[in-house]
Coordinates of C-alpha atoms in Angstrom, one line a residue:
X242 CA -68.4 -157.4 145.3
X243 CA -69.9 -159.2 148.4
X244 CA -72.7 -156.9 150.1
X245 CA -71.7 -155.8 153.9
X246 CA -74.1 -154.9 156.2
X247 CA -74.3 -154.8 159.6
X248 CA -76.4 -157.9 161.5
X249 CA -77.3 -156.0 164.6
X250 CA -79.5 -153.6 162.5
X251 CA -80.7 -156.3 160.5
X252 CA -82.0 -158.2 164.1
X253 CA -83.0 -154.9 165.4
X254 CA -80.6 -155.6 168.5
X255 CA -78.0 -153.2 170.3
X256 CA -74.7 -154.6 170.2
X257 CA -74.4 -155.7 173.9
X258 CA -77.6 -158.1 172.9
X259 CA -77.8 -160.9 174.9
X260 CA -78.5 -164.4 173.4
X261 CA -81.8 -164.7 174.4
X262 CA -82.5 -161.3 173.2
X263 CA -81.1 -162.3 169.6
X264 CA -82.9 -165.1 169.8
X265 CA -86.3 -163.5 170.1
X266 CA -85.2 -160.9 167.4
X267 CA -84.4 -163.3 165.0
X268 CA -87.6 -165.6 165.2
X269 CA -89.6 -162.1 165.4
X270 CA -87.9 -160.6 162.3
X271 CA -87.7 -163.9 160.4
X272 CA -92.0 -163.9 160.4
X273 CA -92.0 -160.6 159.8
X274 CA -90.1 -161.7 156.4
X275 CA -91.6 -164.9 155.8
X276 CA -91.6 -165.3 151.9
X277 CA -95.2 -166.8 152.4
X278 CA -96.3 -163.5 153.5
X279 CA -95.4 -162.0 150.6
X280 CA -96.7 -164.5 147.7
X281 CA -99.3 -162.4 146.5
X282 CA -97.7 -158.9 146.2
X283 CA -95.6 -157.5 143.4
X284 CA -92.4 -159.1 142.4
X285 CA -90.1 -156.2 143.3
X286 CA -91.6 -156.7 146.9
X287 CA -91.7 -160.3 146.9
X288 CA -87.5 -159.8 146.0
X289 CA -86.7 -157.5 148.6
X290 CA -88.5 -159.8 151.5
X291 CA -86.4 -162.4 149.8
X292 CA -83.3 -160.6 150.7
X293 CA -84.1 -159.5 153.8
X294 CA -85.1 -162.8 155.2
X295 CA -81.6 -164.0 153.6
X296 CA -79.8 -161.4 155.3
X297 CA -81.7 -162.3 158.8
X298 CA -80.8 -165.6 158.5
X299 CA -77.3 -165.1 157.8
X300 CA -77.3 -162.4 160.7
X301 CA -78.4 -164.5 162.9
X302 CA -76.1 -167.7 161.6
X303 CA -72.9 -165.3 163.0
X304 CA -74.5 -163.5 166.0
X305 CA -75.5 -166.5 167.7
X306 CA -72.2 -168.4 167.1
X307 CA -69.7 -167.0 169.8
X308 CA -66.4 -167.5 167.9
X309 CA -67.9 -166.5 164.4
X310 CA -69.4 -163.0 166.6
X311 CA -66.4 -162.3 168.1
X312 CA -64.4 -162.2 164.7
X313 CA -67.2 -160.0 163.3
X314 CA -67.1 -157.9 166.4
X315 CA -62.9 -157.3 165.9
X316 CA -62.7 -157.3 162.5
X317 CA -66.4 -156.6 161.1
X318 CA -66.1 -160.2 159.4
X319 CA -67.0 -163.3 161.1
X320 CA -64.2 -165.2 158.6
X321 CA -61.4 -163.1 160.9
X322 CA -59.6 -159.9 159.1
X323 CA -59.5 -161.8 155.7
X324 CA -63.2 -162.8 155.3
X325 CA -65.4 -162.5 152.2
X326 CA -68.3 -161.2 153.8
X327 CA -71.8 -162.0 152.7
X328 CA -73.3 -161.7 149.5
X329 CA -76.1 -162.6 146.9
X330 CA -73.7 -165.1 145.0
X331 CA -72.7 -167.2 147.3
X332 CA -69.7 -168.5 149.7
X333 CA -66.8 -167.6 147.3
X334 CA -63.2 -169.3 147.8
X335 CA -63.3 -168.3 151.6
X336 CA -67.0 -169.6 152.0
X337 CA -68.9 -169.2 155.3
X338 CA -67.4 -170.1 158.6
X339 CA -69.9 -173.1 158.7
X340 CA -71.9 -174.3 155.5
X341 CA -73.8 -176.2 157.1
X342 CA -74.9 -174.1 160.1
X343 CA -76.0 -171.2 158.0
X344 CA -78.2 -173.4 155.1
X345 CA -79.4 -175.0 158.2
X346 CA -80.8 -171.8 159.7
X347 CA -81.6 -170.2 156.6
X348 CA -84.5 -172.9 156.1
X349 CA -84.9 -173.9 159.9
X350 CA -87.8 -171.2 161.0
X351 CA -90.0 -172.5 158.7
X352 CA -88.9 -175.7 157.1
X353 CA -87.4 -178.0 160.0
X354 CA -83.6 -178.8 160.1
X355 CA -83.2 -178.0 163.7
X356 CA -80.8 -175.2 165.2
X357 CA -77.8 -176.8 167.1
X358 CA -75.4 -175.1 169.8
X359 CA -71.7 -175.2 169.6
X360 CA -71.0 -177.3 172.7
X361 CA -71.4 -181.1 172.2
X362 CA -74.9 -182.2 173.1
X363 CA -76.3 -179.4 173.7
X364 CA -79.8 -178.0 174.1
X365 CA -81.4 -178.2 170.5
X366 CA -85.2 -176.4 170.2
X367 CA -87.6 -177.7 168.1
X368 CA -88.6 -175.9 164.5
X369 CA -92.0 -173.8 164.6
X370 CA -94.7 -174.9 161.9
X371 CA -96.0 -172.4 160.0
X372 CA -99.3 -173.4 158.2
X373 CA -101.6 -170.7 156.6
X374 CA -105.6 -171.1 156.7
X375 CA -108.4 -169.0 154.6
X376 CA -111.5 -168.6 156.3
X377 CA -114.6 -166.2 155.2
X378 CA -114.6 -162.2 155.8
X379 CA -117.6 -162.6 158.5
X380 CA -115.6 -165.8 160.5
X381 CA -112.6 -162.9 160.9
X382 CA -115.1 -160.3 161.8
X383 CA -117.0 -162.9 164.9
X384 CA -113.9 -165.7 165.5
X385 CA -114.6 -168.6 164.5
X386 CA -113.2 -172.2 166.1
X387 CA -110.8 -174.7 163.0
X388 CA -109.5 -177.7 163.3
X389 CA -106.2 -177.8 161.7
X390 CA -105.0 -180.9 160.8
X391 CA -101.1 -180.9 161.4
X392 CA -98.1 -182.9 161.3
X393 CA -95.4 -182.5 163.4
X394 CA -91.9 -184.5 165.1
X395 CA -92.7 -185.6 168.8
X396 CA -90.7 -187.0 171.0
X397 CA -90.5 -191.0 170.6
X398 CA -92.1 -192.6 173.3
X399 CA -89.6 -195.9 173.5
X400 CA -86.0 -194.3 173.8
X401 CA -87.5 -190.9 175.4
X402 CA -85.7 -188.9 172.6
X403 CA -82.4 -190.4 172.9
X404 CA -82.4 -192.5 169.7
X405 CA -80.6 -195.4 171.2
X406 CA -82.2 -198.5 172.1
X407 CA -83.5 -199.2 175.9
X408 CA -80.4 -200.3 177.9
X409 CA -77.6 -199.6 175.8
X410 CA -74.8 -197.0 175.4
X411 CA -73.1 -194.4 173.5
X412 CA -69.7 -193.7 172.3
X413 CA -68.0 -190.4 171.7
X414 CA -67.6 -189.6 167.8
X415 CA -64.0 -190.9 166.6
X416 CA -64.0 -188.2 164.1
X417 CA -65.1 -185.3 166.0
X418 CA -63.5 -186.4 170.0
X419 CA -66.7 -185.8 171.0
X420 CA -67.0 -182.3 170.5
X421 CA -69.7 -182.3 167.9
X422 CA -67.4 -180.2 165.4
X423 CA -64.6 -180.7 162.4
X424 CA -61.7 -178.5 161.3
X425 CA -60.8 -178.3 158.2
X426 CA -58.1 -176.1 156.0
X427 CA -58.6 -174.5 153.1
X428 CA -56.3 -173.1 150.6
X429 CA -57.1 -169.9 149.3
X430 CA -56.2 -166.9 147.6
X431 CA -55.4 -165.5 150.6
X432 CA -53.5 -167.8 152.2
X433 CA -54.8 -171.0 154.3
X434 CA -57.8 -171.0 156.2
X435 CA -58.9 -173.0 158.9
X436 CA -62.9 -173.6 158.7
X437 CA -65.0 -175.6 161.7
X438 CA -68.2 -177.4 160.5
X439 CA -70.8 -179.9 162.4
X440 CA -69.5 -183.1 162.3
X441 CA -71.1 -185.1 159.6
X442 CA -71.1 -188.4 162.0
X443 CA -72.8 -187.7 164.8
X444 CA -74.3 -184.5 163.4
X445 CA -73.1 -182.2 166.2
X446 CA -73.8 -184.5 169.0
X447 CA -70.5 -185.5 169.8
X448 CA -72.0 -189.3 170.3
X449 CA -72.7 -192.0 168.1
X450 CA -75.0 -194.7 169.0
X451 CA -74.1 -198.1 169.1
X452 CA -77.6 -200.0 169.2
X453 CA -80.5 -197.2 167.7
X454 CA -83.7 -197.5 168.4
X455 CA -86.2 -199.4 166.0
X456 CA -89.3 -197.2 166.7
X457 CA -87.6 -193.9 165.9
X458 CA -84.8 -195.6 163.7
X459 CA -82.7 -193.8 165.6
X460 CA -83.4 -190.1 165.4
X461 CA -85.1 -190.0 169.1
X462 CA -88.5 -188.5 167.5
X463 CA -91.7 -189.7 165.2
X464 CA -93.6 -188.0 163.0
X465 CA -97.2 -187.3 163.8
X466 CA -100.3 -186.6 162.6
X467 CA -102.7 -184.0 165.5
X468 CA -105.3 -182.1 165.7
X469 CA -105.4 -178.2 166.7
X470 CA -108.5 -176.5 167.7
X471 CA -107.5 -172.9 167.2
X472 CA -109.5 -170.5 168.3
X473 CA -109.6 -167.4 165.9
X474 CA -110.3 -164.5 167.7
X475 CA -112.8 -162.2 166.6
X476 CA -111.0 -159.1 164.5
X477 CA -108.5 -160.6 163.3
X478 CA -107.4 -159.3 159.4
X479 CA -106.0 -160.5 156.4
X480 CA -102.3 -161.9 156.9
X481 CA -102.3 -161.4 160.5
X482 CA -100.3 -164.6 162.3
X483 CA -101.3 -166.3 165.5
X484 CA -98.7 -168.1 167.9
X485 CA -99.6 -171.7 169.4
X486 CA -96.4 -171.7 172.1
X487 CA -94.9 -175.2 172.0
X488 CA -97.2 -176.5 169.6
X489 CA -94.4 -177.1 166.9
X490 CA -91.6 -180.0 166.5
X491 CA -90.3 -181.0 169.7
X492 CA -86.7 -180.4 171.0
X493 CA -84.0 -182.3 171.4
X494 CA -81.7 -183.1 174.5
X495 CA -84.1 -180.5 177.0
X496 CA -84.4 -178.3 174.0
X497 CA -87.8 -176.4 173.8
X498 CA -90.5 -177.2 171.4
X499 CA -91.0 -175.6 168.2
X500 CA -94.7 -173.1 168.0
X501 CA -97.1 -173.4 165.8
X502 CA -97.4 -170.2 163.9
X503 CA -100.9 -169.8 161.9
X504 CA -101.3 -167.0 159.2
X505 CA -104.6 -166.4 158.0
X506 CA -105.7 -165.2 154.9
X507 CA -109.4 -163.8 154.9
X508 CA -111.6 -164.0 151.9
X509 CA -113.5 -160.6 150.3
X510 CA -116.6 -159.7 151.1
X511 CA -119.1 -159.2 147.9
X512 CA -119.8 -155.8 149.6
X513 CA -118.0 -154.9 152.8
X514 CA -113.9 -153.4 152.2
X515 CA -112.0 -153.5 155.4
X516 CA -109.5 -151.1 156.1
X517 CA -108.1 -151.8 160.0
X518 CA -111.3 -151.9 161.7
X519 CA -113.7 -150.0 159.8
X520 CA -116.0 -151.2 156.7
X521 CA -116.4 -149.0 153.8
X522 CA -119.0 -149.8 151.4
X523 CA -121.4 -148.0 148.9
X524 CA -125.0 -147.2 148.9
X525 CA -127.2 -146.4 146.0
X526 CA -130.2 -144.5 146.5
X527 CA -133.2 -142.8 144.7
X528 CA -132.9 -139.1 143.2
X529 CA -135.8 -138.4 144.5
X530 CA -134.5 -139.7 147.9
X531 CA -131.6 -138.3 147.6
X532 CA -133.4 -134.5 146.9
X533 CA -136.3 -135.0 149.8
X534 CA -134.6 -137.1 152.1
X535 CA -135.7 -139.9 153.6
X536 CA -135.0 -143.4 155.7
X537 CA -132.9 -145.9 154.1
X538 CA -131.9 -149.3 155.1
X539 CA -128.3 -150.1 155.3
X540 CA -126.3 -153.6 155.6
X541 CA -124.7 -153.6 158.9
X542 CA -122.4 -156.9 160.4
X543 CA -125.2 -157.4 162.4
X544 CA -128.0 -156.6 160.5
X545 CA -129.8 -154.0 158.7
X546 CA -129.6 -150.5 160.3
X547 CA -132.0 -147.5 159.3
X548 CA -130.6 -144.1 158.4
X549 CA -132.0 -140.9 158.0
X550 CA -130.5 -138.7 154.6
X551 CA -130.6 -135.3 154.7
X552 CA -132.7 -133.8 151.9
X553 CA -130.6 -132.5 149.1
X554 CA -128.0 -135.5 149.5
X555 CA -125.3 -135.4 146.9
X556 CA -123.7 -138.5 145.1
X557 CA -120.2 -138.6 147.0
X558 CA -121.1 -137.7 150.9
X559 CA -119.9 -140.1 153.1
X560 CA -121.8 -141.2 155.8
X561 CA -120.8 -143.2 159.3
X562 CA -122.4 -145.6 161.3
X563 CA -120.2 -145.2 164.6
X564 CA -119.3 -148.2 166.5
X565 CA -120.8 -150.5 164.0
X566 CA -117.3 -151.7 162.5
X567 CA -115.5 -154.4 163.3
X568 CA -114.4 -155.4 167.0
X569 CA -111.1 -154.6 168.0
X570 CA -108.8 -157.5 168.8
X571 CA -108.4 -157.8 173.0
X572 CA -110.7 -155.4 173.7
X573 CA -114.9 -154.6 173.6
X574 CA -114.7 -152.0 171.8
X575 CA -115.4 -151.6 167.8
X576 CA -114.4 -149.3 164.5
X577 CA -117.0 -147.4 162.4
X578 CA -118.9 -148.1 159.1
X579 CA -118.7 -145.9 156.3
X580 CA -120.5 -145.7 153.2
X581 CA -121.1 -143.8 150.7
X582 CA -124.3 -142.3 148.9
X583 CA -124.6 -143.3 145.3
X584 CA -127.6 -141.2 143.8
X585 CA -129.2 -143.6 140.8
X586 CA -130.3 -141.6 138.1
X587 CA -133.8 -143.2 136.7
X588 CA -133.3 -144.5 133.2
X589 CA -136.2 -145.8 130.5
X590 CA -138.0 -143.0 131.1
X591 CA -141.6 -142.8 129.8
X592 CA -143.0 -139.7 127.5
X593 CA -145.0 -139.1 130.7
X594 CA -142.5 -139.2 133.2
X595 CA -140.0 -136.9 131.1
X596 CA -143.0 -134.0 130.1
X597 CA -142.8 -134.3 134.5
X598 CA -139.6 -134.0 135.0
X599 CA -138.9 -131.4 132.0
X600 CA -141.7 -129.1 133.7
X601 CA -139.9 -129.6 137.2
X602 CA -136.8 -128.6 135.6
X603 CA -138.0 -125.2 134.4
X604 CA -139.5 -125.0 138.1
X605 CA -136.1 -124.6 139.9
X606 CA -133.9 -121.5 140.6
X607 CA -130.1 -121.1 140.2
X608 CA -129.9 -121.3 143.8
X609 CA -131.0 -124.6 143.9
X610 CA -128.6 -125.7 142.4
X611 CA -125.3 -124.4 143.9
X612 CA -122.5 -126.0 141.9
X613 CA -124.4 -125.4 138.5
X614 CA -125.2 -121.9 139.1
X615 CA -121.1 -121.8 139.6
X616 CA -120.2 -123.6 136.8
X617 CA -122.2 -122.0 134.8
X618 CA -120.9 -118.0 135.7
X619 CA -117.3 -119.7 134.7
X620 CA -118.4 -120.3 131.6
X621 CA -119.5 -116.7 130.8
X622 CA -116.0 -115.0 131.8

């Protein structure tokens, strides 16, 4: 049985969504569901991103197509009121209002395949390019300035995008009449079915060209090889993307280019755990320390920083540097540092040093020791 669900809740959108709106949803929930975001967690969370990115796609594959919405919208099915919906294994003997569309989208965020509108020659924007960078714990905790080395489609220079050689022509597609789509009918269980597609000949252009250009060999773009110095702003944590607007592929005929979406994966820190903008850490000191107090020297991002313990510090307590954490993305201020007091407990003792200790021992009263005392009057009920 096919899965239904509903594609506005997938997108996030209210039914009366504009395209734009659904648009913007769609790219937004797509990252958010990026399998690459999800590489290293567990496999029953890597599977459930899976899904959901399938079903955003596919949401997205019927919302934005007028005719294919407005059958879902009357009959909660974009095949009409004898669809197969959506599911897990695949088109079924009704299939999917367009084949090609919806493989196209489901790879297009982050692949390249290019999104094309219904209407012949219309506006196609560029595919983002999503590349993911490591850089060290203390480069995410400063910013830092990469080079990424990246290769994209731009716009060929000879035929300005068009594909067709300087000076000549097109024609409209003899298959298609220039409309940039093919119907088909299909015999089914059901009954027939009539099924519109991209035309295969002039790939939903509704033109074919008569004389292409030998730069581009016709497809109106080249691919690249350029530079991007990103700036990496300081605060920025593990898996965390950045946006380079219309850094991606270019568009075709007017279409808008593609961004440049970076996801960056910061490497441990030998000491320092990060948790939003704080640091947690641990800190060993003396017992004898620990029972006198004293000033200790603690690692800081900036340094070392003194403390002062309290006497009678206990393995556990958590101390806090304020404002010595990591800075907060867009703004001056900073999180804390915690750490906590590890109390060492001397080992290789000499004779000497135990006769010491053994007569300091006898020296203390119950009240000195708090918890022991307790522990101890449980032990005699």
């Amino acid at each position: 049985m096919a899965e239904k669900f509903n594609y506005y809740e997938v997108l996030g959108v209210d039914k009366n969504a504009g395209d734009d709106e659904i648009k913007s949803a769609y790219r937004r929930m797509a990252k958010k569901y990026h399998p690459d975001l999800y590489s290293t967690k567990p496999e029953a969370e890597k599977k459930a991103a899976e899904e959901q990115f399938k079903k955003i796609n596919h949401a997205y594959d019927v919302l934005s197509d007028k005719q294919k919405r407005a059958a879902y919208d009357q009959y909660g099915d974009e095949n009409g009121p004898m669809g197969g919906g959506f599911g897990g294994g695949g088109a079924g003997a009704q299939g999917f209002g367009d084949f090609d569309s919806f493989f196209g989208d489901f790879f297009s965020a982050f692949t390249g395949g290019g999104r094309r509108s219904a209407r012949p020659n219309g506006r196609i924007d560029g595919d983002d390019i999503t590349i993911t960078i490591t850089i060290d714990f203390m480069e995410a905790v400063r910013g830092v300035q990469k080079d990424i080395p990246i290769t994209r489609q731009e716009q060929c220079a000879d035929c300005r995008g068009t594909g067709a050689k300087s000076g000549t022509a097109y024609k409209s597609c003899a298959r298609c009449g220039g409309t940039g789509r093919v119907t088909t009918r299909q015999n089914t269980i059901f009954g027939q079915q009539v099924v519109q597609s991209v035309c295969p000949d002039c790939r939903g252009t509704g033109r074919i060209i008569t004389d292409g250009c030998k730069a581009c060999g016709g497809k109106g773009t080249i691919k690249r090889s350029r530079i991007i110095h990103a700036n990496i702003p300081a605060g920025i944590d593990n898996g965390q993307m950045i946006t380079f607007s219309n850094e991606g592929n270019c568009g075709k005929n007017g279409g808008a280019n593609g961004n440049l979406i970076l996801i960056v994966n910061v490497r441990p820190h030998p000491l320092f755990k990060r948790k939003g903008y704080d640091i947690y850490f641990d800190v060993p000191i003396s017992y004898t320390t620990a029972a006198m107090g004293g000033e200790i020297e603690v690692p800081t991002l900036d340094g070392v920083a003194k403390y002062k313990v309290s006497e009678g510090t206990q393995t556990g307590t958590l101390c806090r540097l304020s404002g010595k954490g990591v800075k907060r993305l867009n703004s001056e201020m900073h999180g804390d540092i915690y750490f906590t007091v590890q109390v060492q407990t001397p080992t290789g003792l000499t004779r000497q040093q135990k006769e010491l200790l053994t007569q300091f021992d006898a020296s203390l009263t119950a009240n000195q020791s708090p918890k022991q005392k307790k522990f101890a009057e449980y032990l005699k009920k």
